[in-house]
mmCIF file of C-alpha atoms in Angstrom:
data_model
loop_
_atom_site.group_PDB
_atom_site.id
_atom_site.type_symbol
_atom_site.label_atom_id
_atom_site.label_comp_id
_atom_site.label_asym_id
_atom_site.label_seq_id
_atom_site.Cartn_x
_atom_site.Cartn_y
_atom_site.Cartn_z
ATOM 1 C CA MET A 1312 70.443 164.718 86.690
ATOM 2 C CA PRO A 1313 67.705 163.818 83.642
ATOM 3 C CA ALA A 1314 67.225 160.461 83.771
ATOM 4 C CA ASP A 1315 67.193 160.226 80.392
ATOM 5 C CA ILE A 1316 70.426 162.336 78.727
ATOM 6 C CA GLY A 1317 73.542 162.263 79.328
ATOM 7 C CA ARG A 1318 76.992 164.999 79.748
ATOM 8 C CA ASN A 1319 77.004 164.226 75.285
ATOM 9 C CA GLY A 1320 72.810 164.946 75.516
ATOM 10 C CA GLU A 1321 73.009 161.367 74.282
ATOM 11 C CA SER A 1322 70.109 159.692 75.838
ATOM 12 C CA ILE A 1323 69.912 156.655 78.908
ATOM 13 C CA THR A 1324 67.496 154.553 79.041
ATOM 14 C CA PRO A 1325 68.244 152.734 82.831
ATOM 15 C CA TYR A 1326 67.970 148.944 82.723
ATOM 16 C CA LEU A 1327 65.201 146.963 85.521
ATOM 17 C CA PHE A 1328 66.084 144.322 87.351
ATOM 18 C CA ALA A 1329 64.150 142.957 90.724
ATOM 19 C CA GLY A 1330 62.784 146.348 90.568
ATOM 20 C CA GLU A 1331 65.458 148.480 90.395
ATOM 21 C CA LYS A 1332 66.658 150.882 87.975
ATOM 22 C CA TYR A 1333 70.443 149.758 86.708
ATOM 23 C CA LEU A 1334 72.815 151.306 83.885
ATOM 24 C CA SER A 1335 75.194 149.733 82.374
ATOM 25 C CA CYS A 1336 79.895 150.661 82.462
ATOM 26 C CA GLN A 1337 79.541 152.979 79.894
ATOM 27 C CA GLN A 1338 75.140 154.126 80.211
ATOM 28 C CA VAL A 1339 77.667 155.782 83.384
ATOM 29 C CA GLU A 1340 80.760 156.915 81.833
ATOM 30 C CA ALA A 1341 78.587 159.358 79.835
ATOM 31 C CA LEU A 1342 76.236 160.671 82.620
ATOM 32 C CA LEU A 1343 79.769 161.065 84.039
ATOM 33 C CA GLY A 1344 81.942 162.020 81.976
ATOM 34 C CA VAL A 1345 84.382 160.044 82.881
ATOM 35 C CA LYS A 1346 86.305 157.173 80.940
ATOM 36 C CA TYR A 1347 86.264 153.393 82.110
ATOM 37 C CA PRO A 1348 89.814 154.327 83.805
ATOM 38 C CA ALA A 1349 87.867 156.649 86.441
ATOM 39 C CA LEU A 1350 85.043 153.992 86.691
ATOM 40 C CA TRP A 1351 86.896 151.227 87.190
ATOM 41 C CA LYS A 1352 88.952 153.308 89.725
ATOM 42 C CA MET A 1353 85.606 154.032 91.025
ATOM 43 C CA LYS A 1354 84.107 150.262 91.823
ATOM 44 C CA LYS A 1355 87.326 149.579 93.426
ATOM 45 C CA ARG A 1356 87.198 151.726 96.040
ATOM 46 C CA GLY A 1357 83.941 151.281 96.671
ATOM 47 C CA ALA A 1358 82.374 154.241 96.132
ATOM 48 C CA LEU A 1359 80.804 153.025 93.401
ATOM 49 C CA PRO A 1360 78.747 150.062 93.885
ATOM 50 C CA TYR A 1361 78.291 147.272 91.465
ATOM 51 C CA ARG A 1362 75.981 144.741 90.927
ATOM 52 C CA LYS A 1363 77.033 141.550 88.366
ATOM 53 C CA VAL A 1364 74.372 139.970 86.200
ATOM 54 C CA GLY A 1365 75.360 137.664 83.775
ATOM 55 C CA ASN A 1366 78.703 138.940 82.190
ATOM 56 C CA ARG A 1367 77.910 142.381 83.112
ATOM 57 C CA ILE A 1368 78.572 144.731 84.799
ATOM 58 C CA LEU A 1369 75.217 146.809 86.604
ATOM 59 C CA PHE A 1370 75.083 150.557 88.680
ATOM 60 C CA ARG A 1371 72.352 150.950 90.645
ATOM 61 C CA TYR A 1372 70.744 154.186 89.443
ATOM 62 C CA SER A 1373 70.034 155.933 92.395
ATOM 63 C CA ASP A 1374 73.923 155.538 93.721
ATOM 64 C CA VAL A 1375 74.676 156.629 90.533
ATOM 65 C CA GLU A 1376 72.989 159.711 91.186
ATOM 66 C CA ASN A 1377 74.453 160.141 95.015
ATOM 67 C CA LEU A 1378 77.688 160.015 93.176
ATOM 68 C CA VAL A 1379 76.895 163.478 91.084
ATOM 69 C CA LYS A 1380 75.084 164.603 95.037
ATOM 70 C CA GLY A 1381 78.449 164.977 96.436
ATOM 71 C CA GLU A 1382 76.450 162.018 98.660
ATOM 72 C CA GLY A 1383 78.026 159.041 98.083
ATOM 73 C CA GLY A 1384 77.562 155.808 96.070
ATOM 74 C CA VAL A 1385 76.124 153.732 98.932
ATOM 75 C CA ALA A 1386 73.139 154.357 99.171
#
């Protein structure tokens, strides 16, 4: 998975927070090629850990990358 290209070819730039790369819901949807309901289910099952920063839900880039590689979302 290239670091900055989604499945539909759009550019995705991760947020930096506390020295780690994080992605928004929309960025994760683009990378995984899923809609929000599927992402919400992954969140709820614990397959994809998230962090709430203010009113934003962010996903650690490494967790998304592990999920894509088939290694599970928990790092």
